[in-house]
Amino acid sequence: MSNYYGNNNIVEKAIKCLGKGFDLTCDFRLKYCKGDERLVLLNENVTKELMVPGFGAFDNIPIDIKCDKGDRVRFQSDILDFNQMSEYINRRSSVPGKIPSGVFNSMFGFESGSWATDAANTKYLGLDGYFIILFDVHIDRYSLVLDDQVINDVPSTWDPAALARFIEKYGTHIIVGLSIGGQDVVLLRQDKSSNMEPSQLKNHLDELGDQLFTGICNFSPHQCKSREQKHKALEAFNVFDPQPNIFSSFPSATTKNGVTVICSKRGGDLTANTHSEWLLTVPSMPDAIAFSFIPITSLLKGVPGKGFLSHAINLYLRYKPPIADLQYFLDFQAHKIWAPVHNDLPLGPTTNRSIRPPALHFNLMGPKLYVNPTQVIIGKTPVTGMRLYLEGVKCDRLAIHLQHLINTPILLQDKIDDPLTWRGSEDTPNDRYFEAIQWKKFSHPTFIAYIYAQEGYYYEQELREIIQGEEEAYISTLAKMSRFFPMNGGDAAYSYSKYSQIQREVLDGAKEMVRDVIVEKLDIKSLLLSSSNTFHITDLGCSIGPNTFSSMQHVVEAVKDKYHNNQELTNSTNNIPEFQIFFNDHITNDFNTLFRSLPVDRSYYATGVPGSFHGRLFPSRSIHFAHCSCAIHWLSKCPEELLDERSPAWNKGLIHYVGASNIEVFNAYVAQFEKDMEVFLNARAEEIVPGGMMVLISPFSGYRYLNFFGYSLMDLVNEGMLDESLVDSFNVPVYFPSPEDMIKVVERNECFSIERIELTYPQSKLVDEADAKSFMINLRAVLERVFINHFGSKIAEETFARTILKSEEISALMKADYEKACQLFISLKRK
């Protein structure tokens, strides 16, 4: 085949660049490819003659490389905001996400190096371009395999120097496709000082593109000057004024009144005066105008250190430090912890009651806000954050916590030699450390939870509300990640009120056992005769119904039957007892939906009690019967050692103890469950009257389904859509106790006797694929807030969608589960 264009050098360059590494922070040019060798293995032993349209035949080309004919197209974008345009430019290169790439910054002239700064200063962006693709070359081999040398160079630990060397040597991505030709584009950037509407910008940009690319110019310097008073903002679009750099090899930029118009060419003769002249030069002077990439880390499945490298690359792409400084930048991105750690915080008062901490007391009869004077000492590690924190069971002890790096960065290790000494405000005679409180102007402080919601994240701020006359002032601590993850509220798609059939199956399967316990074990006579005629019941972890209403009505009817069947009790009192039910769940539970859904014909008084059941909720000896279904398996928090890469219990690549070969992971879950149950039982021992009862119902084998969510997350990691470090830092905070677990914690507590404990079967069997889909949708209603809180709404949505597609596998597992007991029932009596 003859060579139409007479430029074979560009073809050879493009083919050699396929499979090489590339740094996505650079402009997309062939000269920035990393090294001389490919990072992936191609079949070099079997070659072929590759026909390149317009350039002829090329011999000895690996069979895994293919070539396609290109096309000519004009593309006109909408007027987009910063992140939308960045995402579009990334999508053209098969790169997910909206982190600005090097080519994006180069195209639009962003030079600050700060994503946040550029996005904050930019109002809108637009693009109108003419793209001539002479041919595409790409690797046609799946799946790709990395060269052993690349794999061996992956640091297996968080080693900033080694990670920086890897990125500098190999880049962040691998080139798998190239488009060769030329492009002539007009780019628009509007900053926040401009008030021009997007529709106006779009019209002017389209008009300018028409004039440039058709070769017909309706603008002239004289015409623009005659309209200067009317359309001053349009001066930026007058790119036809004679300027020294308009037709040079560099992009030209015209800026007026907050609008910048950039004209840029790549490929062809960059000094051509018009678009039509430039078109004729593209075949003889082509360039690479489009790249396709895959992340290097997507090919490191099962390689030790993949998570560290993935995290380092993501930080590098996001913040773009100079490559020479990358080692020091990564050195300061090590794991951070708060001091003191949660395990060191006492939940109750100290045993030495003679030493009372200082307190703010706003009212003689009101509560006190204690101040923790304990020194926070972190050694020679840099401080990265500070927060005010309300400690204690009642959240009434104000303390200062410090966030710091676990290790001192190498850059500072030889610069911190001085011995550490404590220096407090009491050692410095300075009035600015002290401020008098005007006691008489304040009421008493109350503690409330303030929920701040942002897409993908839920925060809880503990606030001290101080009432001063008609004014309300709020003193807030720094935001901390909420540990409260209620079920999906409301009645929208995937709400718990619509999708809680699985929990209903658990309740229905235990109904008769609950009734038997009340009839056979509850001493209603002594309970009613020793108190008022009101029988107090609580449902712990009630969520938003309708299951809680059904279970509570069942308890009420069983107690009534017990009362009517006790002739002695009926003769001794004239009135049937009244019932008051306390519906309890976390403060972030949708209590509005709960109380809107209350049955009209209910035979009890309803009260909401927000708060965690891992602590006190009710006055001493006030509850006669406590009920808790599908709730005690939720831990108060995820075991911290699962997230510490230095810990033997680090649960890398998994989201639960299921499937973890490391026994330390399982032990960490067990230890957290035992701590939580100790607090739970101690609180209930204070609240339940002697002789009162508590029923606990928990799933026993449902934990196995969590694996499927983990599989879906790792699929996203392998496809480059999710950073593996996010999976490594996530564990579902649930532990499904066995009968042995419950016996152990109850016997250790010594406040309750076990009246009945057994594994039971659900009322019906869900075994086919449709049931499996329904089951996973139910789990979504339960778990979605947990996933959104950590991964964001988009990743959570993709994870659940992919997991439901695994319904055939899930169905087989469900069938095995329903052939054996899979829920735990235990009834306890207060001694």
PDB file of N, CA and C in Angstrom, residues 773-809:
ATOM      1  N   LYS A 773     -33.383 -11.578  44.942  1.00  0.00           N
ATOM      2  CA  LYS A 773     -33.374 -10.147  44.610  1.00  0.00           C
ATOM      3  C   LYS A 773     -34.129  -9.344  45.671  1.00  0.00           C
ATOM      4  N   SER A 774     -35.282  -9.858  46.073  1.00  0.00           N
ATOM      5  CA  SER A 774     -36.061  -9.187  47.111  1.00  0.00           C
ATOM      6  C   SER A 774     -35.274  -9.109  48.409  1.00  0.00           C
ATOM      7  N   PHE A 775     -34.568 -10.183  48.732  1.00  0.00           N
ATOM      8  CA  PHE A 775     -33.761 -10.220  49.951  1.00  0.00           C
ATOM      9  C   PHE A 775     -32.687  -9.150  49.921  1.00  0.00           C
ATOM     10  N   MET A 776     -31.987  -9.008  48.793  1.00  0.00           N
ATOM     11  CA  MET A 776     -30.896  -8.044  48.700  1.00  0.00           C
ATOM     12  C   MET A 776     -31.427  -6.610  48.704  1.00  0.00           C
ATOM     13  N   ILE A 777     -32.611  -6.394  48.165  1.00  0.00           N
ATOM     14  CA  ILE A 777     -33.218  -5.056  48.239  1.00  0.00           C
ATOM     15  C   ILE A 777     -33.539  -4.719  49.694  1.00  0.00           C
ATOM     16  N   ASN A 778     -33.997  -5.726  50.449  1.00  0.00           N
ATOM     17  CA  ASN A 778     -34.226  -5.518  51.881  1.00  0.00           C
ATOM     18  C   ASN A 778     -32.925  -5.129  52.589  1.00  0.00           C
ATOM     19  N   LEU A 779     -31.843  -5.822  52.236  1.00  0.00           N
ATOM     20  CA  LEU A 779     -30.551  -5.477  52.837  1.00  0.00           C
ATOM     21  C   LEU A 779     -30.105  -4.083  52.432  1.00  0.00           C
ATOM     22  N   ARG A 780     -30.454  -3.673  51.226  1.00  0.00           N
ATOM     23  CA  ARG A 780     -30.109  -2.313  50.805  1.00  0.00           C
ATOM     24  C   ARG A 780     -30.795  -1.285  51.689  1.00  0.00           C
ATOM     25  N   ALA A 781     -32.061  -1.497  52.010  1.00  0.00           N
ATOM     26  CA  ALA A 781     -32.784  -0.568  52.885  1.00  0.00           C
ATOM     27  C   ALA A 781     -32.116  -0.460  54.246  1.00  0.00           C
ATOM     28  N   VAL A 782     -31.458  -1.558  54.663  1.00  0.00           N
ATOM     29  CA  VAL A 782     -30.800  -1.589  55.966  1.00  0.00           C
ATOM     30  C   VAL A 782     -29.397  -0.978  55.910  1.00  0.00           C
ATOM     31  N   LEU A 783     -28.642  -1.286  54.846  1.00  0.00           N
ATOM     32  CA  LEU A 783     -27.207  -0.977  54.813  1.00  0.00           C
ATOM     33  C   LEU A 783     -26.845   0.250  53.987  1.00  0.00           C
ATOM     34  N   GLU A 784     -27.775   0.778  53.230  1.00  0.00           N
ATOM     35  CA  GLU A 784     -27.398   1.807  52.253  1.00  0.00           C
ATOM     36  C   GLU A 784     -26.742   3.019  52.904  1.00  0.00           C
ATOM     37  N   ARG A 785     -27.277   3.449  54.046  1.00  0.00           N
ATOM     38  CA  ARG A 785     -26.707   4.629  54.698  1.00  0.00           C
ATOM     39  C   ARG A 785     -25.264   4.388  55.134  1.00  0.00           C
ATOM     40  N   VAL A 786     -24.945   3.159  55.511  1.00  0.00           N
ATOM     41  CA  VAL A 786     -23.576   2.824  55.900  1.00  0.00           C
ATOM     42  C   VAL A 786     -22.643   2.974  54.706  1.00  0.00           C
ATOM     43  N   PHE A 787     -23.066   2.467  53.559  1.00  0.00           N
ATOM     44  CA  PHE A 787     -22.232   2.525  52.361  1.00  0.00           C
ATOM     45  C   PHE A 787     -22.120   3.956  51.843  1.00  0.00           C
ATOM     46  N   ILE A 788     -23.214   4.698  51.840  1.00  0.00           N
ATOM     47  CA  ILE A 788     -23.168   6.085  51.372  1.00  0.00           C
ATOM     48  C   ILE A 788     -22.242   6.905  52.250  1.00  0.00           C
ATOM     49  N   ASN A 789     -22.312   6.682  53.536  1.00  0.00           N
ATOM     50  CA  ASN A 789     -21.496   7.438  54.477  1.00  0.00           C
ATOM     51  C   ASN A 789     -20.006   7.295  54.171  1.00  0.00           C
ATOM     52  N   HIS A 790     -19.586   6.119  53.705  1.00  0.00           N
ATOM     53  CA  HIS A 790     -18.158   5.869  53.473  1.00  0.00           C
ATOM     54  C   HIS A 790     -17.752   6.077  52.020  1.00  0.00           C
ATOM     55  N   PHE A 791     -18.567   5.588  51.068  1.00  0.00           N
ATOM     56  CA  PHE A 791     -18.151   5.582  49.667  1.00  0.00           C
ATOM     57  C   PHE A 791     -18.794   6.679  48.830  1.00  0.00           C
ATOM     58  N   GLY A 792     -19.843   7.315  49.334  1.00  0.00           N
ATOM     59  CA  GLY A 792     -20.568   8.273  48.516  1.00  0.00           C
ATOM     60  C   GLY A 792     -21.724   7.594  47.798  1.00  0.00           C
ATOM     61  N   SER A 793     -22.671   8.406  47.347  1.00  0.00           N
ATOM     62  CA  SER A 793     -23.914   7.859  46.810  1.00  0.00           C
ATOM     63  C   SER A 793     -23.712   7.130  45.483  1.00  0.00           C
ATOM     64  N   LYS A 794     -22.800   7.625  44.630  1.00  0.00           N
ATOM     65  CA  LYS A 794     -22.633   6.987  43.317  1.00  0.00           C
ATOM     66  C   LYS A 794     -22.049   5.585  43.447  1.00  0.00           C
ATOM     67  N   ILE A 795     -20.999   5.441  44.241  1.00  0.00           N
ATOM     68  CA  ILE A 795     -20.391   4.127  44.420  1.00  0.00           C
ATOM     69  C   ILE A 795     -21.362   3.193  45.136  1.00  0.00           C
ATOM     70  N   ALA A 796     -22.086   3.720  46.128  1.00  0.00           N
ATOM     71  CA  ALA A 796     -23.059   2.888  46.837  1.00  0.00           C
ATOM     72  C   ALA A 796     -24.129   2.377  45.876  1.00  0.00           C
ATOM     73  N   GLU A 797     -24.633   3.254  45.015  1.00  0.00           N
ATOM     74  CA  GLU A 797     -25.653   2.861  44.042  1.00  0.00           C
ATOM     75  C   GLU A 797     -25.123   1.772  43.113  1.00  0.00           C
ATOM     76  N   GLU A 798     -23.896   1.943  42.623  1.00  0.00           N
ATOM     77  CA  GLU A 798     -23.303   0.950  41.722  1.00  0.00           C
ATOM     78  C   GLU A 798     -23.073  -0.375  42.448  1.00  0.00           C
ATOM     79  N   THR A 799     -22.665  -0.301  43.708  1.00  0.00           N
ATOM     80  CA  THR A 799     -22.413  -1.522  44.476  1.00  0.00           C
ATOM     81  C   THR A 799     -23.687  -2.338  44.649  1.00  0.00           C
ATOM     82  N   PHE A 800     -24.775  -1.685  45.031  1.00  0.00           N
ATOM     83  CA  PHE A 800     -26.022  -2.422  45.241  1.00  0.00           C
ATOM     84  C   PHE A 800     -26.578  -2.955  43.914  1.00  0.00           C
ATOM     85  N   ALA A 801     -26.436  -2.164  42.850  1.00  0.00           N
ATOM     86  CA  ALA A 801     -26.926  -2.624  41.550  1.00  0.00           C
ATOM     87  C   ALA A 801     -26.172  -3.875  41.101  1.00  0.00           C
ATOM     88  N   ARG A 802     -24.863  -3.900  41.302  1.00  0.00           N
ATOM     89  CA  ARG A 802     -24.068  -5.063  40.900  1.00  0.00           C
ATOM     90  C   ARG A 802     -24.360  -6.273  41.790  1.00  0.00           C
ATOM     91  N   THR A 803     -24.594  -6.015  43.054  1.00  0.00           N
ATOM     92  CA  THR A 803     -24.832  -7.132  43.971  1.00  0.00           C
ATOM     93  C   THR A 803     -26.140  -7.845  43.643  1.00  0.00           C
ATOM     94  N   ILE A 804     -27.153  -7.087  43.272  1.00  0.00           N
ATOM     95  CA  ILE A 804     -28.438  -7.702  42.929  1.00  0.00           C
ATOM     96  C   ILE A 804     -28.286  -8.611  41.707  1.00  0.00           C
ATOM     97  N   LEU A 805     -27.325  -8.288  40.826  1.00  0.00           N
ATOM     98  CA  LEU A 805     -27.093  -9.135  39.648  1.00  0.00           C
ATOM     99  C   LEU A 805     -26.514 -10.501  40.022  1.00  0.00           C
ATOM    100  N   LYS A 806     -26.048 -10.634  41.252  1.00  0.00           N
ATOM    101  CA  LYS A 806     -25.490 -11.908  41.711  1.00  0.00           C
ATOM    102  C   LYS A 806     -26.573 -12.778  42.361  1.00  0.00           C
ATOM    103  N   SER A 807     -27.817 -12.545  42.004  1.00  0.00           N
ATOM    104  CA  SER A 807     -28.937 -13.185  42.702  1.00  0.00           C
ATOM    105  C   SER A 807     -28.928 -14.705  42.568  1.00  0.00           C
ATOM    106  N   GLU A 808     -28.369 -15.220  41.473  1.00  0.00           N
ATOM    107  CA  GLU A 808     -28.341 -16.682  41.311  1.00  0.00           C
ATOM    108  C   GLU A 808     -27.451 -17.329  42.374  1.00  0.00           C
ATOM    109  N   GLU A 809     -26.274 -16.735  42.614  1.00  0.00           N
ATOM    110  CA  GLU A 809     -25.391 -17.251  43.656  1.00  0.00           C
ATOM    111  C   GLU A 809     -26.028 -17.073  45.031  1.00  0.00           C
TER     112      GLU A 809
END
